[in-house]
Coordinates of C-alpha atoms in Angstrom, one line a residue:
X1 CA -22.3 48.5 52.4
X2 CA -18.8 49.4 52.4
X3 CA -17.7 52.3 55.1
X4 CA -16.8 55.5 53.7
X5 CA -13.8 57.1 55.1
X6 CA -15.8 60.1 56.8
X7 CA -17.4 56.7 59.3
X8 CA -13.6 55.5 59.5
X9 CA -12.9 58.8 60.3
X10 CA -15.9 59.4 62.9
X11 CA -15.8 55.6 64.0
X12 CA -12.1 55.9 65.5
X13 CA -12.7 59.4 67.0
X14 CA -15.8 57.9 69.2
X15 CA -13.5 55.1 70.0
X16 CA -10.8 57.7 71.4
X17 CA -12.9 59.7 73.6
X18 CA -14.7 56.6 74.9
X19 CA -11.4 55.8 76.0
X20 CA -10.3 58.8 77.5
X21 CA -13.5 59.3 79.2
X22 CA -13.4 56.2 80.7
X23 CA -9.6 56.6 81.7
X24 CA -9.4 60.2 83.1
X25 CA -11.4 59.5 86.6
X26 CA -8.2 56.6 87.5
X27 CA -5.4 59.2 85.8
X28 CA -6.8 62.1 88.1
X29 CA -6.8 60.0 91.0
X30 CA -3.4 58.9 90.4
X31 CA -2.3 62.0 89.8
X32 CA -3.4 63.7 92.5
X33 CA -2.3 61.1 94.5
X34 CA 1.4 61.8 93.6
X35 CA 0.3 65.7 94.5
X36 CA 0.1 64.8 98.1
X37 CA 3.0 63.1 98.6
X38 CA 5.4 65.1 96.6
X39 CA 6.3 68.3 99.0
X40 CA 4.8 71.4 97.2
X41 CA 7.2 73.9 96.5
X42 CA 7.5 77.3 97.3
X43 CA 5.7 80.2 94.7
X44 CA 4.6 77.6 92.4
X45 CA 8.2 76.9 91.6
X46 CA 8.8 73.2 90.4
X47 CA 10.9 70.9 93.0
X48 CA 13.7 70.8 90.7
X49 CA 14.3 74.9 90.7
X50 CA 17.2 74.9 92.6
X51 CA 19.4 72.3 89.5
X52 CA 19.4 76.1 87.6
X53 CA 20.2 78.2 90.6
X54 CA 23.5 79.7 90.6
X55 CA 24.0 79.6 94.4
X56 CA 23.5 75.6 94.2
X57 CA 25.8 75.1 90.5
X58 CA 28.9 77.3 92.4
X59 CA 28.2 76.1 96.1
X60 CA 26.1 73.0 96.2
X61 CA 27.0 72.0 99.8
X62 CA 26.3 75.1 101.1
X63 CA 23.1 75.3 99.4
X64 CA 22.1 71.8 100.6
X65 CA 22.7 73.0 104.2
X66 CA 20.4 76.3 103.7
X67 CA 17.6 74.0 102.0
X68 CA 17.9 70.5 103.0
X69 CA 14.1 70.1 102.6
X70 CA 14.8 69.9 98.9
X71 CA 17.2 67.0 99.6
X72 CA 17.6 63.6 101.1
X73 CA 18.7 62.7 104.1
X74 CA 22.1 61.2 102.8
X75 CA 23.0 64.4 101.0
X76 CA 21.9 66.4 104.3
X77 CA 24.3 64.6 106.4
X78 CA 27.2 64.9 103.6
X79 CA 26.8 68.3 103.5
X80 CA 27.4 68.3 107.2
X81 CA 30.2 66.8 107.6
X82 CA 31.6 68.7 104.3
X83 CA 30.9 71.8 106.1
X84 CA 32.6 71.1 109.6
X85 CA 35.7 69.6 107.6
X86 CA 35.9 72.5 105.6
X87 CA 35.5 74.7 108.8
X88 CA 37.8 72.6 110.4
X89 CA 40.7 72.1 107.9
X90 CA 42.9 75.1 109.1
X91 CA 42.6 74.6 112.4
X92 CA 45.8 72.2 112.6
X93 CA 48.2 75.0 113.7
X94 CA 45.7 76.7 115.8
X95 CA 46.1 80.7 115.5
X96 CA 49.9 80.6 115.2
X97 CA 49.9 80.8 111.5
X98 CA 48.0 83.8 112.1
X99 CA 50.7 85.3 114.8
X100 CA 53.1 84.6 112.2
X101 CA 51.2 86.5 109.2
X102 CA 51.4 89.2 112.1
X103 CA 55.0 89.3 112.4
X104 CA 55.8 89.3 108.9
X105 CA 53.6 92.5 108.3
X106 CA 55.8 93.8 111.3
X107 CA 58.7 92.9 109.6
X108 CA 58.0 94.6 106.2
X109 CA 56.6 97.5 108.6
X110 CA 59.8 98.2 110.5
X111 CA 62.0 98.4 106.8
X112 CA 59.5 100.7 105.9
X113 CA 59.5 103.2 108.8
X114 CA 63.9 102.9 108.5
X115 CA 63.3 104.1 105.0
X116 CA 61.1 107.3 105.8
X117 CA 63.3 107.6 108.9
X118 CA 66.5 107.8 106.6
X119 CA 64.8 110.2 104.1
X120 CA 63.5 112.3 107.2
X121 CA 66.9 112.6 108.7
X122 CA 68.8 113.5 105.3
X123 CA 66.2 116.8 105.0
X124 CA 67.2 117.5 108.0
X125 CA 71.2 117.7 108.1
X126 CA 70.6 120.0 105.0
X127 CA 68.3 122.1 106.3
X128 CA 68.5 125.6 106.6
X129 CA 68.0 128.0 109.7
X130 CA 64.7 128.8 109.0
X131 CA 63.4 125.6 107.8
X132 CA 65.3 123.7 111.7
X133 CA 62.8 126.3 113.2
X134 CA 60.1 125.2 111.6
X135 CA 61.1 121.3 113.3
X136 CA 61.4 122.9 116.2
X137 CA 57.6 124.2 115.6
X138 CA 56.5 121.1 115.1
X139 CA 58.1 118.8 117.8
X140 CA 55.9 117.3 120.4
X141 CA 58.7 116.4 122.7
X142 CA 61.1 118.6 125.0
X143 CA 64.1 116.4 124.1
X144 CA 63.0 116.9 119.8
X145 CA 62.6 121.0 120.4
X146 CA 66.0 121.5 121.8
X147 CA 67.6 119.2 119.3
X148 CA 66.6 121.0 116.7
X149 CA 67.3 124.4 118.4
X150 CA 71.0 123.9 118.9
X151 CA 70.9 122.7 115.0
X152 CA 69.3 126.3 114.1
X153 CA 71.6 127.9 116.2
X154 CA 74.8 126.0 114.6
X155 CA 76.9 129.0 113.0
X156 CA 76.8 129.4 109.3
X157 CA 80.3 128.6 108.7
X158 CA 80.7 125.5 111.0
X159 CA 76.9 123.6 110.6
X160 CA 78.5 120.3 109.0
X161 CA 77.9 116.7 109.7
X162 CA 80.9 117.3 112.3
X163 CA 79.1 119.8 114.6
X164 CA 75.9 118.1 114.3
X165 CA 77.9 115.0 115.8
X166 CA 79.0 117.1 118.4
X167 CA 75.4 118.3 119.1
X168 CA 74.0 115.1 119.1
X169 CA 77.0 113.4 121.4
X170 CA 77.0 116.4 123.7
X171 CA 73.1 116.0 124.8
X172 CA 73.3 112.1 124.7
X173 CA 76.2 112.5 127.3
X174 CA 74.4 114.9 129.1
X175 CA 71.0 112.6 129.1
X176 CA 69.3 115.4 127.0
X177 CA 68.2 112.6 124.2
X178 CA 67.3 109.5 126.7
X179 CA 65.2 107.8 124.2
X180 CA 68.4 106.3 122.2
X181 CA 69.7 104.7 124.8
X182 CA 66.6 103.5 125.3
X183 CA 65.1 102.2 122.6
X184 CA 69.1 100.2 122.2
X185 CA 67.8 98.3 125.4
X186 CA 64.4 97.7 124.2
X187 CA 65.7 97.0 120.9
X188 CA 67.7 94.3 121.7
X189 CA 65.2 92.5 125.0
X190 CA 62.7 92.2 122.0
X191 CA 65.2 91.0 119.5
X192 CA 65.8 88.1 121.8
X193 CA 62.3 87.3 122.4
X194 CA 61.8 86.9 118.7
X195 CA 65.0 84.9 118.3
X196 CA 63.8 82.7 121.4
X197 CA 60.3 82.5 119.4
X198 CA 61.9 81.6 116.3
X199 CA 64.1 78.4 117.9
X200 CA 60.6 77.3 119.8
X201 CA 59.2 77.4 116.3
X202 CA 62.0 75.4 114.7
X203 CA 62.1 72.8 117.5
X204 CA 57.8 72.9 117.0
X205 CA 58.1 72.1 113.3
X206 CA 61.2 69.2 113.5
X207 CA 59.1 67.6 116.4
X208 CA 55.4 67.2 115.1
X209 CA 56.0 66.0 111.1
X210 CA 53.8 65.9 108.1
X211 CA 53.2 62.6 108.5
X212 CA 51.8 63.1 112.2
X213 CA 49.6 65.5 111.0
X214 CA 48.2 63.4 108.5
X215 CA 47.5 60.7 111.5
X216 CA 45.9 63.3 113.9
X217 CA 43.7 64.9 110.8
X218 CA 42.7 61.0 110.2
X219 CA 41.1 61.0 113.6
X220 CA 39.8 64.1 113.4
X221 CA 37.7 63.5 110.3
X222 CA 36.6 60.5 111.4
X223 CA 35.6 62.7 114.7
X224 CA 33.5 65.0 112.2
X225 CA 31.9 62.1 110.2
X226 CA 31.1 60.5 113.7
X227 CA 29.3 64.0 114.8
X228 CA 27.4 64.7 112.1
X229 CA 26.3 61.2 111.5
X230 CA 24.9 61.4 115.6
X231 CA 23.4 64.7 115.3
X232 CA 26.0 66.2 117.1
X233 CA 27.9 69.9 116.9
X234 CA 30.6 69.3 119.0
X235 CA 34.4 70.3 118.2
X236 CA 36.8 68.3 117.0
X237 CA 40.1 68.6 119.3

């Protein structure tokens, strides 16, 4: 009797779940097998989470370092050594870049104060009686008060740059404004300190060349690579 295509049909659909039942015992087994030895994640999270993370795609080493169960040992001890070098790569100068960042800020400082100094001292040459005695007010030195008194006491008729000059000579002849002198001396004794900075610096620079640098960073990566590689967290000199 020729086979109708409902028995095709039913024929080949016994035939599937014979196999299937007969397959699914050695697929579970497998399986589960795989379970075990594959590290479970976290929160049901898959292992590969972290290839959609935005702290891994922007900072992979970093990220590697904070999770290195998620990674082989090869890409831990990359990271490593990626890290110290990084840590590392600005340390050829030591601090003095730093102390030089700080002298420059020192340097714009000073031109700075000169400027509000000079606008300070123009209001004052043209200031009126009553506004010297408000200085006077306001000065927290001895030497400041009666500098600015014998400016408000200046006559009407003769309180020109010429008799402030004579103010300001007559109480620096008679020690009554020590500060200027000084701040001259201390003026100039750091003025030569800097200058005697600036020549070490010089002599610093001609003396140890690019090229050097290049040879002592050589041995100092290889100093990293040989840390990391021995489990170590030592320095590199």
């Amino acid at each position: 009797m020729p086979r109708t295509l409902l028995s095709l049909i039913m024929s080949s659909a016994a035939t599937v779940m014979t196999h299937a039942f007969l397959t699914q015992p050695q697929t579970l087994v497998a399986a589960n097998d795989v379970i075990h030895r594959i590290p479970q994640p976290m929160s049901g999270e898959t292992r590969s989470w972290h290839r959609d993370s935005p702290d891994f795609l922007n900072d992979p080493i970093s990220f590697i370092a904070k999770h290195p169960q998620l990674f082989s040992e090869d890409l831990q001890e990359m990271a490593a050594y990626q890290l110290k070098v990084k840590s590392d790569e600005r340390l050829d100068w030591g601090t003095l870049p730093d102390a030089l960042d700080q002298c420059a800020k020192g340097a714009e400082y000073l031109r700075q104060k000169s400027e509000t100094a000079d606008v300070i001292a123009r209001i004052i040459v043209q200031a009126k009686r009553e506004e010297m005695l408000t200085f006077v007010k306001d000065a927290k030195f001895v030497e400041k008060k009666a500098f600015f008194e014998n400016l408000a006491n200046l006559p009407a008729d003769n309180n020109g740059m010429l008799a402030i000059h004579d103010v300001a000579s007559g109480m620096l002849e008679a020690g009554a404004l020590p500060l200027i002198p000084k701040f001259e001396q201390d003026l100039q004794r750091v003025t030569a300190k800097v200058d005697e900075v600036n020549t070490e610096l010089m002599e610093l620079d001609r003396q140890y060349t690019t090229l050097f640098l290049s040879v002592r960073k050589v041995a100092q990566l290889a100093r990293a690579a040989a840390d990391v590689s021995r489990g170590k967290a030592s320095g590199v000199d």
